[in-house]
mmCIF file of C-alpha atoms in Angstrom:
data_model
loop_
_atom_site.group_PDB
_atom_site.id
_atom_site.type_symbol
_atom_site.label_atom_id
_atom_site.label_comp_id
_atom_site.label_asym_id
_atom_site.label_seq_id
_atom_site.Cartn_x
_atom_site.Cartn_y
_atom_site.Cartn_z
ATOM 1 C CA UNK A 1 149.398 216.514 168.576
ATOM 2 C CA UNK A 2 147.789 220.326 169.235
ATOM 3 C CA UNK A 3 148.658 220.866 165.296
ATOM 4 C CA UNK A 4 146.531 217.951 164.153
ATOM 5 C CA UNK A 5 150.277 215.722 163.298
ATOM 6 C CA UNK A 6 149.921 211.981 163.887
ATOM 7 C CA UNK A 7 153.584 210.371 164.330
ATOM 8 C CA UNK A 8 154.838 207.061 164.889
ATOM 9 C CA UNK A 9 156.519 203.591 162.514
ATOM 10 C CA UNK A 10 154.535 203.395 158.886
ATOM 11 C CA UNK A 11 151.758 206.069 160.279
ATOM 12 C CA UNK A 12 151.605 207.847 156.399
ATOM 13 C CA UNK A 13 153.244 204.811 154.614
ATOM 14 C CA UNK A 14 151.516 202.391 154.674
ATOM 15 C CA UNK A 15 148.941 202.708 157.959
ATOM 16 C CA UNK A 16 147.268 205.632 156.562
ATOM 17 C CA UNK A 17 146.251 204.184 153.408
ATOM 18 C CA UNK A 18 145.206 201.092 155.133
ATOM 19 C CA UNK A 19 142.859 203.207 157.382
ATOM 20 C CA UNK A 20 141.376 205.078 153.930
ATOM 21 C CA UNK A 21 140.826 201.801 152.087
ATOM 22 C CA UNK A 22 138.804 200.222 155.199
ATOM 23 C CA UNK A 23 136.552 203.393 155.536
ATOM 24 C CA UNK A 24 135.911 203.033 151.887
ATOM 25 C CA UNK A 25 134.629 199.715 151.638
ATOM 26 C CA UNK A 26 132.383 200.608 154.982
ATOM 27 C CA UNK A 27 131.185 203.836 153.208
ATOM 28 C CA UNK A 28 130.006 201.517 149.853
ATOM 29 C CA UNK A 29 128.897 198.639 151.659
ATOM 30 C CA UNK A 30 126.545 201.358 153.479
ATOM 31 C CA UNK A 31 125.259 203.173 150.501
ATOM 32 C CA UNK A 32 123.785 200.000 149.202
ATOM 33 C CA UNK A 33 124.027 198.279 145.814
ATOM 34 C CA UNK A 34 127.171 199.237 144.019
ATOM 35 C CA UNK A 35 126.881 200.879 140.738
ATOM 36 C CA UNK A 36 129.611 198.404 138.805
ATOM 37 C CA UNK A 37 130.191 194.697 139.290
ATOM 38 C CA UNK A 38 132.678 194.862 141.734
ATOM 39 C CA UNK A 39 135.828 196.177 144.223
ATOM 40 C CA UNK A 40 138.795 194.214 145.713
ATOM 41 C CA UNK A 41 140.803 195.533 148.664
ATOM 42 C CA UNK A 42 144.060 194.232 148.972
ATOM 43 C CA UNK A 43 145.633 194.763 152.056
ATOM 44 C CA UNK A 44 149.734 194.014 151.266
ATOM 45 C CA UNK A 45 151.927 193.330 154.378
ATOM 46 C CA UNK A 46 155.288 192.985 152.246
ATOM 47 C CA UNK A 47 154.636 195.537 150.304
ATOM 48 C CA UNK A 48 157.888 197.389 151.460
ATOM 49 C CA UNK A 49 160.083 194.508 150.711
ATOM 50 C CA UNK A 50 159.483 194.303 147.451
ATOM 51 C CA UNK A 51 156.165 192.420 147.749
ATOM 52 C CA UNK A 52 157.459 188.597 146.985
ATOM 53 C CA UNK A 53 154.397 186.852 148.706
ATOM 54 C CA UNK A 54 151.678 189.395 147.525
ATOM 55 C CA UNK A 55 152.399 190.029 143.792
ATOM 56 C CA UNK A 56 151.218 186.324 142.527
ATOM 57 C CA UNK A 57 147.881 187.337 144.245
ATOM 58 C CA UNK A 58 147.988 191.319 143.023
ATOM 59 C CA UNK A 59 148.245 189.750 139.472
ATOM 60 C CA UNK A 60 145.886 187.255 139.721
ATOM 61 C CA UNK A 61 142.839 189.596 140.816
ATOM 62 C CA UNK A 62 144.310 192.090 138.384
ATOM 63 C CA UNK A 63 143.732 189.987 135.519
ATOM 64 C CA UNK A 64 139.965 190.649 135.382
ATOM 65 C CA UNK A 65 139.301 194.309 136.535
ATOM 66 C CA UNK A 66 138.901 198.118 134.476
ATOM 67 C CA UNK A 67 141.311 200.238 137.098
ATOM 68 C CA UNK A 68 143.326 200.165 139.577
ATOM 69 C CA UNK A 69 143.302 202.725 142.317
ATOM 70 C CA UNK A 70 146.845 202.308 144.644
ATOM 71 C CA UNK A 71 146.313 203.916 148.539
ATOM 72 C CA UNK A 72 150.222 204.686 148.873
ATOM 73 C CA UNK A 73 149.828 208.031 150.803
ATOM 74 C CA UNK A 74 149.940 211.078 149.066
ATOM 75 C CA UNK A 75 153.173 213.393 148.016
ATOM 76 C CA UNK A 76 153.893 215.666 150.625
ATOM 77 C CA UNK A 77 151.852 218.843 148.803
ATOM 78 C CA UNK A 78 148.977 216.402 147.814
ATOM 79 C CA UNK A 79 149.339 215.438 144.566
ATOM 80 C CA UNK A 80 148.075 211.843 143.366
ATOM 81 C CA UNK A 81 151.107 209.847 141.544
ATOM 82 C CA UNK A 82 150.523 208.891 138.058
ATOM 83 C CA UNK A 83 153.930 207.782 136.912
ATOM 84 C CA UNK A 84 156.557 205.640 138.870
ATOM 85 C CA UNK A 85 160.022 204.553 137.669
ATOM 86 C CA UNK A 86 160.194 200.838 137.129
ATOM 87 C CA UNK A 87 163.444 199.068 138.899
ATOM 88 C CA UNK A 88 165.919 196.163 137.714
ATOM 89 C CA UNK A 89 167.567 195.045 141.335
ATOM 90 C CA UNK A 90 170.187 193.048 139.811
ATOM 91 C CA UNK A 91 173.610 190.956 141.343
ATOM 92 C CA UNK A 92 176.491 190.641 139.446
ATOM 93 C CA UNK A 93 178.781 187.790 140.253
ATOM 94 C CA UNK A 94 182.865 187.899 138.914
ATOM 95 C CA UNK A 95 184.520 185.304 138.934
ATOM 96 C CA UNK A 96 188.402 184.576 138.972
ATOM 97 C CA UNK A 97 191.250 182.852 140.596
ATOM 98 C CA UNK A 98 192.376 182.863 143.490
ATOM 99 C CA UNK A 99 196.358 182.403 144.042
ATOM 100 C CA UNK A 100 198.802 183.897 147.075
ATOM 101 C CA UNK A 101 199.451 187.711 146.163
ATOM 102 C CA UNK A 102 202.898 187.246 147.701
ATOM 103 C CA UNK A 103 204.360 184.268 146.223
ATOM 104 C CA UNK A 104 202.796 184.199 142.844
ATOM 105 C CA UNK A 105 200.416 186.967 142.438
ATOM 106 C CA UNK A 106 200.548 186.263 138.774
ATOM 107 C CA UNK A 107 198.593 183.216 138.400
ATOM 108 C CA UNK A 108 195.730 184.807 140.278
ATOM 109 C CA UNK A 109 193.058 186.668 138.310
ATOM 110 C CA UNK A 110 191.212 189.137 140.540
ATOM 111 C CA UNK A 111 187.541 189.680 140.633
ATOM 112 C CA UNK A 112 188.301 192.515 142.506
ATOM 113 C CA UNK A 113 190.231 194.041 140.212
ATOM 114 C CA UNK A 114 187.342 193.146 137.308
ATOM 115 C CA UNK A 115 184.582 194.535 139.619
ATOM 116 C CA UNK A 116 185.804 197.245 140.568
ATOM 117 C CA UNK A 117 186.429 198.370 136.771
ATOM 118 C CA UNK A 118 182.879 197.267 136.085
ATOM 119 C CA UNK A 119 181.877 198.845 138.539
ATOM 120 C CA UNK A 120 183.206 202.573 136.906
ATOM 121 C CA UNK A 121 181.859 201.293 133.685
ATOM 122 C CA UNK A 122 178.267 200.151 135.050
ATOM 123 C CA UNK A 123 178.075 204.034 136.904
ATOM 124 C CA UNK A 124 179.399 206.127 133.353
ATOM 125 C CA UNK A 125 176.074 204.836 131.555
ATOM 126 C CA UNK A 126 174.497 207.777 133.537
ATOM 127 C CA UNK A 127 173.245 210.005 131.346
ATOM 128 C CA UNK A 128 172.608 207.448 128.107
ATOM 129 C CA UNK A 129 169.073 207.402 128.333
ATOM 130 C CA UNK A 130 167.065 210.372 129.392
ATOM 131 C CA UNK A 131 165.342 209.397 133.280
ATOM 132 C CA UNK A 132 167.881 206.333 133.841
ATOM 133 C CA UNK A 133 170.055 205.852 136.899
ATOM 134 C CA UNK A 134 172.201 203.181 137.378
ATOM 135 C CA UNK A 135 173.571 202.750 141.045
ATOM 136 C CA UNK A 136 176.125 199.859 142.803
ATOM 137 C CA UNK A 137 175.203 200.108 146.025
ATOM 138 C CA UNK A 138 176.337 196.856 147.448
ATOM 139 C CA UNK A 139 179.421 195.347 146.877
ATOM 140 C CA UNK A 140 181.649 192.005 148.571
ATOM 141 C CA UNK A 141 184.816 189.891 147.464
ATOM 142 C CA UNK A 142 187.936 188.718 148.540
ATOM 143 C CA UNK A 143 188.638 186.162 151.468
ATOM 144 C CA UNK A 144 192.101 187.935 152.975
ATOM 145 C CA UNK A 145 194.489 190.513 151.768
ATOM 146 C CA UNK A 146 197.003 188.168 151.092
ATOM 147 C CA UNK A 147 194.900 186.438 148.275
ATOM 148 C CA UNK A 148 194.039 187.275 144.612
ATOM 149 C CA UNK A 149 190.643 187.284 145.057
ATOM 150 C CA UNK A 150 188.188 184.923 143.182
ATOM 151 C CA UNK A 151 185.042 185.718 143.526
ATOM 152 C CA UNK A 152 183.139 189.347 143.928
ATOM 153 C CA UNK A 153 179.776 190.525 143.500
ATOM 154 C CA UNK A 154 178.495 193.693 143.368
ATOM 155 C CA UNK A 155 174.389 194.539 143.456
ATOM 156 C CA UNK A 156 172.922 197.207 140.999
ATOM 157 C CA UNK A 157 169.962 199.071 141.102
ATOM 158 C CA UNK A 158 168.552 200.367 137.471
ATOM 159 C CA UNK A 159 165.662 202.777 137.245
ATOM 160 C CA UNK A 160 163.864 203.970 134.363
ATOM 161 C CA UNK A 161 160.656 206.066 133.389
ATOM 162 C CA UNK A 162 160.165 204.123 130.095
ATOM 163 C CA UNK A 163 159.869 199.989 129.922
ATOM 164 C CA UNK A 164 162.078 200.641 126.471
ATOM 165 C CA UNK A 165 165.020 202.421 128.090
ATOM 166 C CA UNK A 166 164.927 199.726 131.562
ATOM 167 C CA UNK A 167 165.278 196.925 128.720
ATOM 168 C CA UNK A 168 168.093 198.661 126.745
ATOM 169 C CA UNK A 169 170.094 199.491 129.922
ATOM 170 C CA UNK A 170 169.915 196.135 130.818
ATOM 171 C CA UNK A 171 170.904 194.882 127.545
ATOM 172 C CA UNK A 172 174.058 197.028 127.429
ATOM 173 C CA UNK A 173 174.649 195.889 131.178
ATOM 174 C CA UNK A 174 174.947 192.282 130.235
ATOM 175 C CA UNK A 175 176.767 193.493 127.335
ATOM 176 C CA UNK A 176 179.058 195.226 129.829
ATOM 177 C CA UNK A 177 179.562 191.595 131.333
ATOM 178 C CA UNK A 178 181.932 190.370 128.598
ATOM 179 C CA UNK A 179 184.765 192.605 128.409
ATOM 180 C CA UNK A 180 185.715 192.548 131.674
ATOM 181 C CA UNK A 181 189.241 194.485 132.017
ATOM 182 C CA UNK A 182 190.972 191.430 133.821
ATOM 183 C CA UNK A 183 191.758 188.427 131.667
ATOM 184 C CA UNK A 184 190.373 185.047 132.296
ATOM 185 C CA UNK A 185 187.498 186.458 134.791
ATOM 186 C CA UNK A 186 183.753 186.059 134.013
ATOM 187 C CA UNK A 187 180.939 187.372 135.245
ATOM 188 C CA UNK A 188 177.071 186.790 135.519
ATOM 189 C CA UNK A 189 173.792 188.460 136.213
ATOM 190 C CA UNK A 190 171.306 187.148 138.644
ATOM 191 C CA UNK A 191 167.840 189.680 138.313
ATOM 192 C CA UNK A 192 166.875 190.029 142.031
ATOM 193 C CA UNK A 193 163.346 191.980 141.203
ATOM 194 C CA UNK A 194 161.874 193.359 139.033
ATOM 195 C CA UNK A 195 159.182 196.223 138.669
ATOM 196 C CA UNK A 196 157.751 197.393 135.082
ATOM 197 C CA UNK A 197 157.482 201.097 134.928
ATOM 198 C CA UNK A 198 154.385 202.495 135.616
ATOM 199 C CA UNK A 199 154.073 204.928 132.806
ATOM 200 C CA UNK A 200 151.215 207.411 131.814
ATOM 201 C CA UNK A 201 149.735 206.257 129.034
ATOM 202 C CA UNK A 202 146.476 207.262 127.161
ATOM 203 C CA UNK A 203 144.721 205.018 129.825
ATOM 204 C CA UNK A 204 146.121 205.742 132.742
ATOM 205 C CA UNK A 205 145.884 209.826 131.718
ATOM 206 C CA UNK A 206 142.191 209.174 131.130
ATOM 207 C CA UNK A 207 142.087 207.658 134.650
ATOM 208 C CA UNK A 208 143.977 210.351 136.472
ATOM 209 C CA UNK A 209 142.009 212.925 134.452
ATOM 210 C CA UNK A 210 138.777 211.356 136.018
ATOM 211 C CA UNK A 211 139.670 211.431 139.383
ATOM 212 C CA UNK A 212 141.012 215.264 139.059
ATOM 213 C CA UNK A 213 137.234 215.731 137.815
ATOM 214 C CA UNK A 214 135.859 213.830 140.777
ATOM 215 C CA UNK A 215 137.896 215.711 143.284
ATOM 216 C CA UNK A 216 137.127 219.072 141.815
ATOM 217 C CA UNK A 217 133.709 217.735 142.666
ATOM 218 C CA UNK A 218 134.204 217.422 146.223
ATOM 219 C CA UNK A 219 136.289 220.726 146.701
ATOM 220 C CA UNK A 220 139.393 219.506 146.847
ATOM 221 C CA UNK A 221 142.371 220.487 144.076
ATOM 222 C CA UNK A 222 144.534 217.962 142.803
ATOM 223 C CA UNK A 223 147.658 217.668 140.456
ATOM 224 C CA UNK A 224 149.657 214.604 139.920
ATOM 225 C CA UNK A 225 153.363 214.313 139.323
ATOM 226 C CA UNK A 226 155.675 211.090 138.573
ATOM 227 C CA UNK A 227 158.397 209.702 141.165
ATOM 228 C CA UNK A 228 161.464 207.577 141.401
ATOM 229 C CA UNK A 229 160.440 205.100 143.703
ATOM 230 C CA UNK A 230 158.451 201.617 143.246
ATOM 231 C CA UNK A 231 155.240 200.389 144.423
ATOM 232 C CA UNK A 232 152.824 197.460 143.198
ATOM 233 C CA UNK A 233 151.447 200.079 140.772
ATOM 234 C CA UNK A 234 154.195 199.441 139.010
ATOM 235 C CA UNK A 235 152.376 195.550 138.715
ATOM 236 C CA UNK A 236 149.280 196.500 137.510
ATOM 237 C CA UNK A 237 150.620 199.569 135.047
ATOM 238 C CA UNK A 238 153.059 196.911 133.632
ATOM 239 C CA UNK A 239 150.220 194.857 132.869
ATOM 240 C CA UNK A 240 148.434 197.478 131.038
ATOM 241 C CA UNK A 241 146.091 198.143 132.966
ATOM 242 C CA UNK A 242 145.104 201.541 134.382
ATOM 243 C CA UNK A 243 146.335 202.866 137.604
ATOM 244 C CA UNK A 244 146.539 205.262 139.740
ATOM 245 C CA UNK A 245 148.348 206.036 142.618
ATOM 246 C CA UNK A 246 149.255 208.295 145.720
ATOM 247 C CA UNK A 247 145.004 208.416 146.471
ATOM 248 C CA UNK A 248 145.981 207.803 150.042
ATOM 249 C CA UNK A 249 146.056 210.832 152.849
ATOM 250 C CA UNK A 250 149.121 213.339 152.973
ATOM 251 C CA UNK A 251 151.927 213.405 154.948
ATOM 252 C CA UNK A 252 155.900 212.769 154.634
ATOM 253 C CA UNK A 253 159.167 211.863 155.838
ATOM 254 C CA UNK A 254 158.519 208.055 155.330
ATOM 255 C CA UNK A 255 160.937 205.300 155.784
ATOM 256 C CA UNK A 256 162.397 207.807 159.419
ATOM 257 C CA UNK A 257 161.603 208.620 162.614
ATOM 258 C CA UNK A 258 160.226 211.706 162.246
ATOM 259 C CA UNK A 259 157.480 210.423 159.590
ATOM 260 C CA UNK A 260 153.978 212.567 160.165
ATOM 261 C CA UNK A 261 150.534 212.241 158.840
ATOM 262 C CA UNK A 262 148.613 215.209 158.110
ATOM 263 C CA UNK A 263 145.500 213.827 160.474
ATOM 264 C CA UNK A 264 142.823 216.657 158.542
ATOM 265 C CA UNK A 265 143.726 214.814 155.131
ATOM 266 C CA UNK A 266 142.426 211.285 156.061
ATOM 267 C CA UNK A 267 138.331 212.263 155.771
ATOM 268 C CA UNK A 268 139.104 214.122 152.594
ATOM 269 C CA UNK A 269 141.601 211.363 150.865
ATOM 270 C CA UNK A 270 138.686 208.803 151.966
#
């Protein structure tokens, strides 16, 4: 538009950072031989769903290369991301027995009843471990009112900044799993995905420290800052090797309608 705003579906996240990464390669492959071995350009189409198809091949190329350099767009003020929280999607299954809660309510067992407790236990380990959240978003049981239900599951996400505090939540998470508060249930925990936290490290703080230095080169001022959410940075990082992230152009409001991209960043992000 007149203010120099692109709009439209995935135009910051991830179109822009598409558009960067071609113009890259073209600007290399112009200036001639390359001045280290080599660069891979991935271009992820399910990267927003968790990236099931694309992660065998992200690790696979990853296994032989120095850095990794992640075009997610930019945070909204331009800062580069150099942290991410790494994310246990889990589903937790009760099970109980089912009997008619009218007639003979008492040789039911209810999930429901066993979920729903977990599910006040599973949200009080808040707090425990410093940058954790634990979250039931999701949950389903029961088959009619007038049955004791026997089966429920309920879907978790966990988020942490450090691998060591992901692993203890989930430990005391599946320790949460036997002592259920309804006699005679069970319960079990299916991991959905699973992200590593991408954590700045000596590395990675070397890495993000070099391409501060590089922009200050180019005129351009750049700070980078840690964030909540997931991306296949969180593959790479988890497999020790360096990364960076958030080098794509700036703009905001992804995932709605109103998502923008700041059209003066994408020459200077390139």
């Amino acid at each position: 538009d007149a203010e120099g705003i692109a709009r439209g579906p995935g135009v910051t996240d991830m179109k822009s950072g598409l558009l960067a990464g071609l113009y890259a390669m073209r600007a290399l492959a112009e200036r001639g031989p390359l001045s280290f071995e080599r660069v891979t350009f991935v271009a992820n189409p399910d990267e927003e769903i968790g990236s099931p198809s694309s992660t065998p091949h992200i690790r696979e190329i990853a296994t032989d290369v120095d850095a990794c350099l992640v075009l997610e767009c930019a945070r909204a003020n331009g800062d580069i991301v150099s942290s991410r929280k790494g994310i246990l999607d889990a589903k937790v299954t009760v099970h109980g027995r089912a009997a008619h809660a009218g007639v003979e309510p008492e040789k039911g067992r209810s999930a429901i009843l066993a979920a729903a407790d977990l599910v006040t236990r599973l949200h009080a380990l808040n707090g425990r471990w410093d940058g954790v959240t634990i979250n039931v978003g999701l949950i389903q049981g029961g088959t009619r009112p007038n049955v004791v239900a026997e089966r429920c599951s309920i879907e978790v996400d966990v988020r942490a900044v450090r691998r060591a505090d992901l692993e203890a939540a989930e430990a005391t998470i599946r320790d949460e799993l036997t002592r259920l508060a309804v006699p005679d249930t069970t319960a079990e925990l299916t991991e959905m995905a699973r992200w590593w936290p991408m954590e700045k490290l000596e590395r990675s703080g070397r890495l993000v420290d070099h391409v501060k230095a590089i922009a200050t080169r180019l005129g351009i001022q750049l700070d980078d800052q840690g964030t909540g959410g997931a991306s296949d940075a969180n593959t790479t990082s988890g497999m020790g090797i360096p990364t960076i992230d958030g080098l794509g152009p700036i703009g905001g409001l992804d995932h709605s309608p109103a998502e923008y991209l700041e059209v003066a960043s994408i020459v200077p992000r390139t």
